[in-house]
Tab-separated table of C-alpha atoms and ligand atoms in Angstrom:
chain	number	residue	atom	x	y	z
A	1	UNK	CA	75.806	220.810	33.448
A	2	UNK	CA	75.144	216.729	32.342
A	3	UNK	CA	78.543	216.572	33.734
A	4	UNK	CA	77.980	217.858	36.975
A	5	UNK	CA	75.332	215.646	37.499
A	6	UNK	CA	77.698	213.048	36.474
A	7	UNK	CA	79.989	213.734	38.901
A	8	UNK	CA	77.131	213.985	41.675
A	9	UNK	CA	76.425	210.260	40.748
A	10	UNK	CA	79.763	209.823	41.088
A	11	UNK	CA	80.668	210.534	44.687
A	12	UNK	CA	77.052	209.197	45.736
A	13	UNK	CA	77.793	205.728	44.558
A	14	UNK	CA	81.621	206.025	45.525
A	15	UNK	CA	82.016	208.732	47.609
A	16	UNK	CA	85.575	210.223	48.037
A	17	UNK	CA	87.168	209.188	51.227
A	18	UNK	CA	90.279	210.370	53.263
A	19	UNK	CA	93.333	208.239	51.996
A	20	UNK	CA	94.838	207.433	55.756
A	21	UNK	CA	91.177	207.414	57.602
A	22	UNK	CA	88.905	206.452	55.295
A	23	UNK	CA	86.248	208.916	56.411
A	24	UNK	CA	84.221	210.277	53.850
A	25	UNK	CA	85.488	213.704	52.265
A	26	UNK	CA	83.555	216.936	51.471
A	27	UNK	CA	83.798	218.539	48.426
A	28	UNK	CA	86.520	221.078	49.986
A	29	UNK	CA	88.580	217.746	51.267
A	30	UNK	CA	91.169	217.015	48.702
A	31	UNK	CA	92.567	213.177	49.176
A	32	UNK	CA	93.135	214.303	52.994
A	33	UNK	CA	90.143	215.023	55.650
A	34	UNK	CA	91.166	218.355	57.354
A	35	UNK	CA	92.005	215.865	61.116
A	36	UNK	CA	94.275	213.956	59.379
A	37	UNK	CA	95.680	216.802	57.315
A	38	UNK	CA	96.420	218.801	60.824
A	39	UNK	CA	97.943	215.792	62.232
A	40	UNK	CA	100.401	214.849	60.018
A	41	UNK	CA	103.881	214.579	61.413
A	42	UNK	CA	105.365	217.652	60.037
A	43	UNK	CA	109.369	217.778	60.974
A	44	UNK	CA	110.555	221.375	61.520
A	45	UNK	CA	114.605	219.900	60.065
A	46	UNK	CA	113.522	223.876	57.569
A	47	UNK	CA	114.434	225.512	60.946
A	48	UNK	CA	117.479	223.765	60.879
A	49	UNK	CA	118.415	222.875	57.561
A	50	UNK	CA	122.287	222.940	57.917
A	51	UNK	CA	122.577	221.373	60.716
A	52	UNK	CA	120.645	218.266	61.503
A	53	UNK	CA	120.654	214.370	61.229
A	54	UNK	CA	120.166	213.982	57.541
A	55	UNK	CA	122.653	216.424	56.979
A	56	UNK	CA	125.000	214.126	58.822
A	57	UNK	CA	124.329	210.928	57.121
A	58	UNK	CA	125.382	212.696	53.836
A	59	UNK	CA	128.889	213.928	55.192
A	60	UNK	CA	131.842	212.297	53.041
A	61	UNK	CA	129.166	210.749	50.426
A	62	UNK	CA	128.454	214.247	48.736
A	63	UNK	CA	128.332	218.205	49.104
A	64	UNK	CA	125.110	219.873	49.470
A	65	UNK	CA	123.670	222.971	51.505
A	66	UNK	CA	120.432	222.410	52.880
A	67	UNK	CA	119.022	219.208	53.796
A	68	UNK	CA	114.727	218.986	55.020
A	69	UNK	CA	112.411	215.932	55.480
A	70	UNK	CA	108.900	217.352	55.504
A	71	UNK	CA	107.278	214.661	57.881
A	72	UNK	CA	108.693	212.268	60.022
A	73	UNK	CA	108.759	208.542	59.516
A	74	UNK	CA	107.464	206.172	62.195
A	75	UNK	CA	106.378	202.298	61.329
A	76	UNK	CA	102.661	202.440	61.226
A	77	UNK	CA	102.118	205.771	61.632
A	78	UNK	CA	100.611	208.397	59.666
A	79	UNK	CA	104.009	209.022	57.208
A	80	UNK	CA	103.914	205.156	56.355
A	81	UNK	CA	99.958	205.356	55.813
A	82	UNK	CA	100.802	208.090	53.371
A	83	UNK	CA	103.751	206.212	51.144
A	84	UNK	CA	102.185	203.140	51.052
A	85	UNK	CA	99.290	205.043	49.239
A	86	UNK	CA	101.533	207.198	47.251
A	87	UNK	CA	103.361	204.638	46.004
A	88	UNK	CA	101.395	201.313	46.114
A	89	UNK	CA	97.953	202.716	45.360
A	90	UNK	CA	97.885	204.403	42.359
A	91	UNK	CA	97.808	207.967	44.195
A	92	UNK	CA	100.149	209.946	42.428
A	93	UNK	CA	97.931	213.119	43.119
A	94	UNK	CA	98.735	212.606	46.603
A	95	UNK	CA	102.254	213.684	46.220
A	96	UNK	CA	101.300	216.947	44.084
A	97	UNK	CA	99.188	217.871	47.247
A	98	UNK	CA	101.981	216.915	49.825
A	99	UNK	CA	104.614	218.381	47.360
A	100	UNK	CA	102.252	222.039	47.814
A	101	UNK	CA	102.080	221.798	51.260
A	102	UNK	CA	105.481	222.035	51.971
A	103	UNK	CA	105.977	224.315	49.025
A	104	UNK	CA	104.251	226.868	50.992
A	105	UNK	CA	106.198	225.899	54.296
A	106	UNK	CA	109.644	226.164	52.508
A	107	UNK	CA	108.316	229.576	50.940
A	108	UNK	CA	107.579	230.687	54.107
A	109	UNK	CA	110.893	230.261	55.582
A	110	UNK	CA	113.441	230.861	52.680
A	111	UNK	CA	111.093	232.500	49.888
A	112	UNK	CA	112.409	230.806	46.662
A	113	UNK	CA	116.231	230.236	46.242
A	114	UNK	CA	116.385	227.647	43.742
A	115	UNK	CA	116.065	227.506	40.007
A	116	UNK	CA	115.018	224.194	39.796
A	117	UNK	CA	113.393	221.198	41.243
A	118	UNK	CA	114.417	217.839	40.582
A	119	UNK	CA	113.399	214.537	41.164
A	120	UNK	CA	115.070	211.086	42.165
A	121	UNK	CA	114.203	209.466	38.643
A	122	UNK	CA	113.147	205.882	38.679
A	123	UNK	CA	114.648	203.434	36.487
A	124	UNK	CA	112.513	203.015	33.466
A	125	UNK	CA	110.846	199.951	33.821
A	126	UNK	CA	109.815	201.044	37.568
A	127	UNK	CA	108.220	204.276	36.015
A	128	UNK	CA	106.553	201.788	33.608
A	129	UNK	CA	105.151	199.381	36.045
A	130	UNK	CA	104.105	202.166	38.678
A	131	UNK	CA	103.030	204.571	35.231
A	132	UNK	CA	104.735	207.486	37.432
A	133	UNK	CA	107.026	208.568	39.467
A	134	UNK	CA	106.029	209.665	43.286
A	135	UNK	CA	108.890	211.745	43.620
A	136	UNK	CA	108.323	213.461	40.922
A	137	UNK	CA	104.539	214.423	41.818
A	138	UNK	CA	105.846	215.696	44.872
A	139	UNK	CA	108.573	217.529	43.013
A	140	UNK	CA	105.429	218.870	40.455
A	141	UNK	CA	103.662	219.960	43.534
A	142	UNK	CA	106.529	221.534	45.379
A	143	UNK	CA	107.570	223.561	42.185
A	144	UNK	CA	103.654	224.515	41.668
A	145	UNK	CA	104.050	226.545	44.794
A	146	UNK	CA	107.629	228.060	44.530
A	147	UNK	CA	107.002	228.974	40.880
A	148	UNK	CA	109.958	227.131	39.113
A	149	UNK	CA	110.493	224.156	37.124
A	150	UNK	CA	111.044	220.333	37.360
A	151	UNK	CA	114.226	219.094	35.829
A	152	UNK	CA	113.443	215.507	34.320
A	153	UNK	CA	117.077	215.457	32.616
A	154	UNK	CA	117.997	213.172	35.241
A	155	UNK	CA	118.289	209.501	34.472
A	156	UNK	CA	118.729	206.267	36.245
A	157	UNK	CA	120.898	204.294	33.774
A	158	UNK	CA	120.946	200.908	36.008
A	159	UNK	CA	117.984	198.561	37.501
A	160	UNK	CA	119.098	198.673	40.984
A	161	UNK	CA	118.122	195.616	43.631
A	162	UNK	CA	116.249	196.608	46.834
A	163	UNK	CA	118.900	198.574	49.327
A	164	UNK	CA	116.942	196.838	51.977
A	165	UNK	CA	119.171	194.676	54.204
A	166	UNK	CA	122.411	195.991	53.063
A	167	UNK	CA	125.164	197.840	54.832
A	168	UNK	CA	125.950	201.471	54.683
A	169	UNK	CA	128.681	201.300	51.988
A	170	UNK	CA	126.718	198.213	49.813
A	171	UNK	CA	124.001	200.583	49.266
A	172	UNK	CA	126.954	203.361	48.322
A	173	UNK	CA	128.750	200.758	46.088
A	174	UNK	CA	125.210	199.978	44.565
A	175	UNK	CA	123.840	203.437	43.663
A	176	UNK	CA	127.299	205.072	43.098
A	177	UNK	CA	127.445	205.238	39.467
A	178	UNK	CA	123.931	204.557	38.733
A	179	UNK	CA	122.290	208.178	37.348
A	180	UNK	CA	123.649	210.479	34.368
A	181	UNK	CA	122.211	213.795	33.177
A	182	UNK	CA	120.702	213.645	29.916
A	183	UNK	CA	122.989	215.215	27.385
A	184	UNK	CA	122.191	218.817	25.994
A	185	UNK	CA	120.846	219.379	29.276
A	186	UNK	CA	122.209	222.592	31.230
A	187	UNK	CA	122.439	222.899	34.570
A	188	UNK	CA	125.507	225.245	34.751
A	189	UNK	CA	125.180	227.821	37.593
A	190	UNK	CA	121.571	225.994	38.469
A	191	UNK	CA	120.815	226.206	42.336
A	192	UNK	CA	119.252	222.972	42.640
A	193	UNK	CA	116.647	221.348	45.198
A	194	UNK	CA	116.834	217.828	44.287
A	195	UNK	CA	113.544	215.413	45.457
A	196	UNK	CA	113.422	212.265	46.929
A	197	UNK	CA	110.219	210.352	48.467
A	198	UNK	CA	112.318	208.878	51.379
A	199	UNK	CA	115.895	209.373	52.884
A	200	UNK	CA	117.460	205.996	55.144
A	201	UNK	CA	121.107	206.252	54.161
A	202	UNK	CA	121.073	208.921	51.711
A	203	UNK	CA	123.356	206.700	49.275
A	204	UNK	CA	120.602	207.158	46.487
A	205	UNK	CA	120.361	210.834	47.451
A	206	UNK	CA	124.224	211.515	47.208
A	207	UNK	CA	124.989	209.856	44.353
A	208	UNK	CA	122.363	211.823	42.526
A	209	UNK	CA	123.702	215.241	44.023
A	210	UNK	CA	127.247	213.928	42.751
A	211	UNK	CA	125.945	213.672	39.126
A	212	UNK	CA	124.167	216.830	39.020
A	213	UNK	CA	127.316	218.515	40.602
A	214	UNK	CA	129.216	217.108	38.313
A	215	UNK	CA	126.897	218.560	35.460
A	216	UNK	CA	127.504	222.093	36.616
A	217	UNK	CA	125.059	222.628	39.083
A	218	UNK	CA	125.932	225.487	41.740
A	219	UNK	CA	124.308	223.764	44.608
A	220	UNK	CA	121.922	221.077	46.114
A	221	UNK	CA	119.471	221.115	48.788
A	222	UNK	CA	117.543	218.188	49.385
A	223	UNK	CA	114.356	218.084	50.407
A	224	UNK	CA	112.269	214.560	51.093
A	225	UNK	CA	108.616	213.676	51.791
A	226	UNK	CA	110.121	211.548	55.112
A	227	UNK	CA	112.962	210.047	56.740
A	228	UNK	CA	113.323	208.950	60.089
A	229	UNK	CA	114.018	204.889	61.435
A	230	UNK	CA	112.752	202.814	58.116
B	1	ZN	ZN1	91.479	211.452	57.474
């Protein structure tokens, strides 16, 4: 009961507000208010998963099925709002709750195909500075909803340098051999939907679906938290 109170103190002295408005929350609010939550910029690429832009971009890097951004990415807008916080603000919840959300979308529309979820692993000393990893919250949350499990077994072996301001097939030459599954790990036969927080050329993505291929998966979909002009 103490605690309660505790708690009460709390959100009177610091009271919970909406990550991308700032308005305060009520106790049902989780991290989003309910306006911004029904005006985020949900993509509908899980009505056309096989055939769609960031499907394209991955042609000749890598062979996967299914290929979904859950909200689109616009400079300034909402999605940015949302990564910035997920990533620079110490809000890893917030990609558990964006990671359910379009659990329950993706159930919706295909029920639960996979076996597991994986995430785009950081390179250790990222994970270390950040103390998580975003993709992996939104993996978590994702995995919550479609009842199977995360796959941490895959690693980043190199410290890569920003991909920013570098061509097409730099950022393929930079990320091509970068990630190894951990050994005794078993993917064999393991229908995969591997996690990133944000697709621009997909390098990162494919090389990633390459290693876990090569490990004996039986296939990859890819599902991100955005993409669209970065
Ligand atoms: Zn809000």
């Amino acid at each position: 009961m103490r605690f309660t109170y505790y708690e009460d103190f709390l959100a009177l002295v610091f009271p919970k507000t909406c990550c991308i408005c700032r308005r305060s929350l009520f106790d049902f609010e989780k991290l989003l208010c309910k306006i911004c939550l029904s005006q985020l910029p949900v993509t509908h690429y899980h009505l056309r998963p096989e055939d769609n832009d960031l499907k394209s971009k991955l042609t000749g890097l890598t062979d996967v099925g299914r290929v979904f951004s859950f909200l689109r990415f616009t400079k300034k807008g909402m999605s940015q709002q949302i990564l910035h916080q997920l990533k620079y603000k110490h809000k890893p919840e917030l990609g558990n709750l964006l990671g359910s959300i379009y659990g329950r979308i993706l159930l919706d529309t295909f029920g639960s195909p996979w076996d597991v979820v994986t995430p785009v692993p950081l390179h250790p000393l990222k994970f270390k500075s950040r103390g998580y990893n975003q993709s992996e919250r939104f993996a978590q949350g994702l995995a919550d909803v479609l009842e199977i499990s995360v796959y941490t077994g895959l690693k980043r072996m190199k410290y890569t340098e920003t991909q920013t301001n570098k061509s097409r097939w730099q950022r393929w030459e930079n990320v091509e051999t970068v990630f190894e599954v951990a050994s005794g790990s078993s993917l064999e036969d393991k229908k995969i939907l591997l996690i990133d927080d944000v697709m621009t050329t997909g390098a990162t993505l494919a090389a990633c679906a390459n290693t876990l291929l090569e490990a004996g998966g039986k296939s990859i979909d890819i599902a991100v938290i955005a993409a669209g002009r970065m």
